[in-house]
XYZ file of C-alpha atoms in Angstrom:
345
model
C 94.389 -35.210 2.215
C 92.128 -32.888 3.841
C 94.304 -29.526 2.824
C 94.326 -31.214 -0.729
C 90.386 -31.132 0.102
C 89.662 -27.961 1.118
C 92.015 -26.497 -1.520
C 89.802 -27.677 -4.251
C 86.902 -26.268 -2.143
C 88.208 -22.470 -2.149
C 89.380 -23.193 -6.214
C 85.488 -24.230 -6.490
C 84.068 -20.932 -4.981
C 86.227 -18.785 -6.009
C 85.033 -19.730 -9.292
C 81.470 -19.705 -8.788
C 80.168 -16.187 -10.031
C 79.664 -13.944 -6.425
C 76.492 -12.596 -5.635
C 77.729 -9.000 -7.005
C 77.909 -10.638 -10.430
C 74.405 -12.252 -10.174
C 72.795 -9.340 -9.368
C 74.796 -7.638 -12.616
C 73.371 -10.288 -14.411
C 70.129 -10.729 -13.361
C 69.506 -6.239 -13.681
C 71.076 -6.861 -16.933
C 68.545 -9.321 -18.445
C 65.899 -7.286 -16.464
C 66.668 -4.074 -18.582
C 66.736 -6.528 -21.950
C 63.580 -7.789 -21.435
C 61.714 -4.638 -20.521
C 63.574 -1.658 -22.357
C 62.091 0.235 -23.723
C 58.759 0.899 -22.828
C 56.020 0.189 -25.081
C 54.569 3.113 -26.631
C 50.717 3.013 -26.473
C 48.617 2.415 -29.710
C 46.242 4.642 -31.527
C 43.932 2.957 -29.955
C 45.188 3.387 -26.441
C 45.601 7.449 -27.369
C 42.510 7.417 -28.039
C 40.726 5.254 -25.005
C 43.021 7.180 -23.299
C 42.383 10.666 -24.085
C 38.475 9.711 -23.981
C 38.745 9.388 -20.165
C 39.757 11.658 -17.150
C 41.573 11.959 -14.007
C 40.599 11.811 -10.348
C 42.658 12.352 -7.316
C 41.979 9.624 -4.067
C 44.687 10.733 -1.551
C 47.565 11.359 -3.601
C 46.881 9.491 -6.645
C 45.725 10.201 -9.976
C 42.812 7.199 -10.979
C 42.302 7.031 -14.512
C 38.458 6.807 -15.620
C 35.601 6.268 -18.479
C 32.381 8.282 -18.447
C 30.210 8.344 -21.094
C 26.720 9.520 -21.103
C 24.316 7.568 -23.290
C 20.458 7.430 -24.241
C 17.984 8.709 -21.804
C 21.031 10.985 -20.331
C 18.446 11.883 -17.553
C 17.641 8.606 -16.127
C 19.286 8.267 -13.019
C 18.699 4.675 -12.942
C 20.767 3.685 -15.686
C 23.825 4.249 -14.583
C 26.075 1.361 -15.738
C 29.702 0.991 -13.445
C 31.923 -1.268 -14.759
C 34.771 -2.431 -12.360
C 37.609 -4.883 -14.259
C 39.797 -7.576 -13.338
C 43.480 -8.499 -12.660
C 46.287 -7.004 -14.276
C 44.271 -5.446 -16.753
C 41.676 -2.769 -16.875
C 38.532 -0.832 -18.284
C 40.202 -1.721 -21.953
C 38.911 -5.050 -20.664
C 35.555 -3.459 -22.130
C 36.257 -1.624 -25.249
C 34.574 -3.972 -27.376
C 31.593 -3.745 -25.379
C 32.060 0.060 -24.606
C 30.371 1.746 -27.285
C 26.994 -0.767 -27.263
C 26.560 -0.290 -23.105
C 27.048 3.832 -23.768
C 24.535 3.828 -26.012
C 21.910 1.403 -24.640
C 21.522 2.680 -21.295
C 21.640 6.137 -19.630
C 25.413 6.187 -18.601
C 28.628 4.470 -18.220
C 31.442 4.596 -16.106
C 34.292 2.591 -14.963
C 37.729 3.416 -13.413
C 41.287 2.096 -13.596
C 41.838 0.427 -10.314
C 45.168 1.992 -8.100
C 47.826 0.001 -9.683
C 46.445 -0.897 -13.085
C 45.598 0.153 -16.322
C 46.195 4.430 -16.767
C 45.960 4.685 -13.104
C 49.461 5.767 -10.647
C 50.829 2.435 -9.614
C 52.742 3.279 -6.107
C 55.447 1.048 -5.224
C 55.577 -0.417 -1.999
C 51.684 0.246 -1.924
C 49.351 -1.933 0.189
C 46.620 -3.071 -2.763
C 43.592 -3.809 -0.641
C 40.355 -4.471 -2.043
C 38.621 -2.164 0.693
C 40.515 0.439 -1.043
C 39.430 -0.267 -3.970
C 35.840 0.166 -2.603
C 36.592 3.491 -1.438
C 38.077 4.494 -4.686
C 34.768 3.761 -6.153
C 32.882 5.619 -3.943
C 35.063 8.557 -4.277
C 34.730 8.786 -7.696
C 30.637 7.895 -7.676
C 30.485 10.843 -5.303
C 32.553 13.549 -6.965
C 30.232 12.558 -10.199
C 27.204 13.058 -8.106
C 26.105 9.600 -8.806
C 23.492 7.956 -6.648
C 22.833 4.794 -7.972
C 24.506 2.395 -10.210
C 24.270 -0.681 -11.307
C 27.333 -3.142 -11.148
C 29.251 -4.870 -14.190
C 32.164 -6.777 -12.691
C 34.512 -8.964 -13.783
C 37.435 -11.365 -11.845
C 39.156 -9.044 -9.198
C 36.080 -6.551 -9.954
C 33.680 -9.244 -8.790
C 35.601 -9.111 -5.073
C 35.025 -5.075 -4.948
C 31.584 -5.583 -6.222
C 30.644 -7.889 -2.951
C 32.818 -5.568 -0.804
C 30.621 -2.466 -2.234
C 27.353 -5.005 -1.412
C 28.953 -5.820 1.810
C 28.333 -2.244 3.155
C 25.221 -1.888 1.562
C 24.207 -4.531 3.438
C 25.259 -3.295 6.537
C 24.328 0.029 5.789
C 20.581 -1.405 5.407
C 21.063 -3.532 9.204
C 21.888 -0.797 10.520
C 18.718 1.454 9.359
C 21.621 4.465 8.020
C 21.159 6.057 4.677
C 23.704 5.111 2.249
C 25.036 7.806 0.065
C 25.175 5.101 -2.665
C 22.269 2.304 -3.719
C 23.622 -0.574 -5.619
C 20.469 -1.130 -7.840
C 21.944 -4.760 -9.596
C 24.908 -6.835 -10.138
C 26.015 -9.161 -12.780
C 29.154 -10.641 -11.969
C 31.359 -12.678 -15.006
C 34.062 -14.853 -14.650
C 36.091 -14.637 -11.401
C 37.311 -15.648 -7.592
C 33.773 -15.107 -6.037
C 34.105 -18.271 -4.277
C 37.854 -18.637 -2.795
C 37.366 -22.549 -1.951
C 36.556 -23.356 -5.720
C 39.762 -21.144 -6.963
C 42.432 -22.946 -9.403
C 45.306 -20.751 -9.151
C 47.949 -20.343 -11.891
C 51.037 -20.920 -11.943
C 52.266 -17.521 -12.482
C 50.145 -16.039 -9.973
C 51.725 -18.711 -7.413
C 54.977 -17.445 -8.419
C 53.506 -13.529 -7.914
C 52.720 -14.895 -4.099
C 56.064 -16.084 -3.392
C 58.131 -13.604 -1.645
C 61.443 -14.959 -2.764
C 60.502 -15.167 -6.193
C 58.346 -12.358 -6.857
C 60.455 -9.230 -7.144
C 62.824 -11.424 -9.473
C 60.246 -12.972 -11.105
C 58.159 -9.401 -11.869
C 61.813 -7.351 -13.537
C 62.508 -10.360 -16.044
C 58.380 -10.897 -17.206
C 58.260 -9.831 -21.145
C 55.890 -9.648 -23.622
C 56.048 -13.468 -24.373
C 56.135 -14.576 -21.003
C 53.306 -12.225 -20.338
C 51.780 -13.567 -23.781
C 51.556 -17.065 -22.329
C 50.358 -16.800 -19.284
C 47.595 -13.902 -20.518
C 46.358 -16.461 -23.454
C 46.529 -19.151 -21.375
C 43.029 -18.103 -19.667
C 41.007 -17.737 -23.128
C 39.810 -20.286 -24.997
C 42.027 -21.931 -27.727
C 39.394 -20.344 -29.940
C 38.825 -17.270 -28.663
C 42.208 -15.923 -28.186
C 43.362 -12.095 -28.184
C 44.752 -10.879 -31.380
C 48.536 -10.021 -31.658
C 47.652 -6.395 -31.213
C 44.791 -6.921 -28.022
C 48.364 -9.065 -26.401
C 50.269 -5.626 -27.232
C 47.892 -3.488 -25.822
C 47.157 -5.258 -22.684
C 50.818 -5.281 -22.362
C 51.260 -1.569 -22.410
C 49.116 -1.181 -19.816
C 50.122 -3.654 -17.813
C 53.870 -1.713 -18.558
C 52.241 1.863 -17.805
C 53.465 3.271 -14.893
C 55.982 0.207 -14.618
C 52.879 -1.862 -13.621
C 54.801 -5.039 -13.937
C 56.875 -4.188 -11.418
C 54.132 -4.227 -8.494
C 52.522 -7.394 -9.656
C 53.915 -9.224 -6.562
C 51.848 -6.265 -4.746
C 48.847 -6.101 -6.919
C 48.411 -9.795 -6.453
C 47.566 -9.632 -2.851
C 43.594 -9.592 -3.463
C 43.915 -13.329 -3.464
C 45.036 -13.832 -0.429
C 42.483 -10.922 0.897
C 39.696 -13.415 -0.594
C 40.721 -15.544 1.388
C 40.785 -14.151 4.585
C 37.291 -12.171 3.801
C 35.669 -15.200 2.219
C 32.637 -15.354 4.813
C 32.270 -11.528 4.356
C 31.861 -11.303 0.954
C 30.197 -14.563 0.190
C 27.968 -14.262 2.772
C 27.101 -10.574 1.129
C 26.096 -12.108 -1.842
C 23.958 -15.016 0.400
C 22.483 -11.844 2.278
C 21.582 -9.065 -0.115
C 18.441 -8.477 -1.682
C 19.723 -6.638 -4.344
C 19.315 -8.070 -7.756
C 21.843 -10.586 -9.140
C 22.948 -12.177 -12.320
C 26.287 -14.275 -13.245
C 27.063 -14.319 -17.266
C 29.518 -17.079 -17.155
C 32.728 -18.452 -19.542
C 32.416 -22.482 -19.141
C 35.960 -23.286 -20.622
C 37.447 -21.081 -17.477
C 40.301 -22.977 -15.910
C 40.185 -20.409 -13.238
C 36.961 -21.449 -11.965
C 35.973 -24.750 -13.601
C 32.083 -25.275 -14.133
C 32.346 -28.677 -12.075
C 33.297 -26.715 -9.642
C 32.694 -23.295 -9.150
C 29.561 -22.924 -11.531
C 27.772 -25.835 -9.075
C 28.600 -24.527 -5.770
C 27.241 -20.829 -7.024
C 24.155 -22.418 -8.316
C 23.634 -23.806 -4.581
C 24.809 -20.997 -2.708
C 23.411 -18.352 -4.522
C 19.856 -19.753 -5.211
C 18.967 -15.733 -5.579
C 21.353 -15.426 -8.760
C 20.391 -15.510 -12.314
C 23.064 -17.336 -14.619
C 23.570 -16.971 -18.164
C 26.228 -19.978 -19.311
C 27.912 -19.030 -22.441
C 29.590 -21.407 -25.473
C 31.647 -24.381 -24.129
C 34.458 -22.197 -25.865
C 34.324 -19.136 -24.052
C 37.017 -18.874 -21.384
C 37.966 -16.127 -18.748
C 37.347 -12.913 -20.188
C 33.958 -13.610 -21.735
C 33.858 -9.361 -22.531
C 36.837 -9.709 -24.664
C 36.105 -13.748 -26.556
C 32.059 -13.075 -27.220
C 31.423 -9.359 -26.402
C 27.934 -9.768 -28.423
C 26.335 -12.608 -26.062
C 27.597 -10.879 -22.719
C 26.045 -7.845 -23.975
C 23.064 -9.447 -24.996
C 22.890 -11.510 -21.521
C 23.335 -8.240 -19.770
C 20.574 -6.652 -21.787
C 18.093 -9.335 -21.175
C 19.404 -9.361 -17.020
C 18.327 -5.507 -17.279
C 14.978 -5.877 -18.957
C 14.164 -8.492 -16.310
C 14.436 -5.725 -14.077
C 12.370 -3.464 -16.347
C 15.493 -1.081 -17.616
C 15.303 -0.618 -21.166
């Protein structure tokens, strides 16, 4: 009985596909789901051949800088810094109005996103984001900015105030002064964060460098329109877009490593909360109520209490996570009035 038992055992296995074959299979469906590249747009070309290039270390960072009205006025200085997995495109519908309206404008691609190099096997830290910032704001010869963030951007923003902060404690001079800050929709408070499924999946080691070689365009569809409103959501041709760049560089294939800012929130939390608690600098939130990243019961109360110091600007109940992108007008408008509070025209 037990020979007739482990007979049927070895017939079992040796039927089961080996591991050889799975990997076969799983490179094969890997290759069907992201060959060939997508080509960039006419309206990538051209957002892309309207910026430059900077080298930090070894790495080519991709950035917008446009020089607006009063080109002389030092004090309008606009830097935009973007969110996860996108980038600076994350403005283009607000681009031309902030270029015009104030002095100058300037934003880069992050390491690892957008037109940027995207290393593999790169450790993504958001204190190296802050030092790409700073690098760039310096070869510019750029004194004094004020901040536009947004989601990931928001965590470099209170990194960036973090040192200020310091800087200020410690009575040293500061080769940059953060003038003001609006922050939009994103992780500023880790404890209120509602974390998606996807980007649980990103986190898991096991899963992760499967999970990032068989993400396509629909997959990435639903999980990227999942975080706008069900009236605000991108056009077929924003999805595309945001897709190529996410597929630049093969981007999708260091999600797993981009992804690591949330955990870095984490672990920084009383840092760069506590910078935003601390600083004196000015500070506004324009904020997306329909966000199921950071729910308004939530998140938008515990700000209000903790950051007593902020302005807030609540949009439409409709308006989701990318507030830039579903009602460019009103976040421009918000950050206008923000600025005029602070007497920039």
């Amino acid at each position: 009985m037990m020979s007739i038992a482990m007979t049927t055992v070895r017939t079992h296995l040796s039927s089961m596909p080996s591991l050889k074959s799975v990997a076969v299979l799983i490179a094969l469906v890997a290759i069907y789901c992201n060959w060939p590249q997508p080509p960039l747009s006419d309206r990538l070309q051209k957002w892309k051949s309207s910026g430059k290039n900077f080298k930090f270390k070894d790495f080519n960072i991709f950035y917008k800088d446009s020089l607006g009205q009063g080109q002389s006025a030092a004090n309008r200085v606009v830097l935009i810094l973007h969110g996860f997995p996108s980038s600076t495109f994350d403005w283009y519908k607000m681009w031309d109005g902030l270029a015009s309206h104030f002095g100058r404008v300037i934003a880069p691609d992050f390491i690892g996103f957008g037109l940027s190099d995207k290393p593999k096997g790169h450790s993504y830290t958001m204190f190296e984001q802050a030092d790409i910032v700073e690098s760039l704001l310096a070869k510019l010869g750029v004194q004094q900015v004020h901040i536009l963030a947004h989601d990931m951007g928001d965590t470099v923003a209170q990194e960036l105030i973090a040192r200020q902060n310091a800087l200020i404690k410690s009575k040293k001079k500061s080769s940059l002064k953060i003038l003001s800050v609006c922050l939009t929709n994103g992780g500023i408070l880790p404890e209120t964060l509602e974390i998606r499924f996807t980007q649980k999946l990103m986190l898991n080691p096991w899963i992760a460098p499967i999970g990032t070689r068989v993400t396509n365009r629909l997959i990435f569809r639903k999980a990227f329109g999942e975080v706008f409103g069900e009236r605000t959501q991108p056009t077929m041709d924003e999805f595309e877009d945001h897709w190529a760049l996410m597929r630049w560089n093969d981007g999708n294939l260091i999600a797993h490593d981009q992804i690591q800012y949330l955990p870095q929130r984490y672990a920084n939390r009383d840092k760069w909360v506590g910078a935003l608690q601390e600083t004196k600098i000015p500070l506004h939130l324009i904020y997306g109520p329909a966000d199921p990243i950071n729910p308004p019961n939530t998140f938008l109360k515990r700000y209000k209490m903790l950051m007593p110091n902020s302005g807030v600007t609540e949009l439409s109940d409709h308006i989701s996570h990318y507030p830039q992108l579903e009602d460019p007008d009103s976040v421009f408008q918000a950050y206008v009035g923000f600025m005029h509070s602070l007497k920039i025209n």
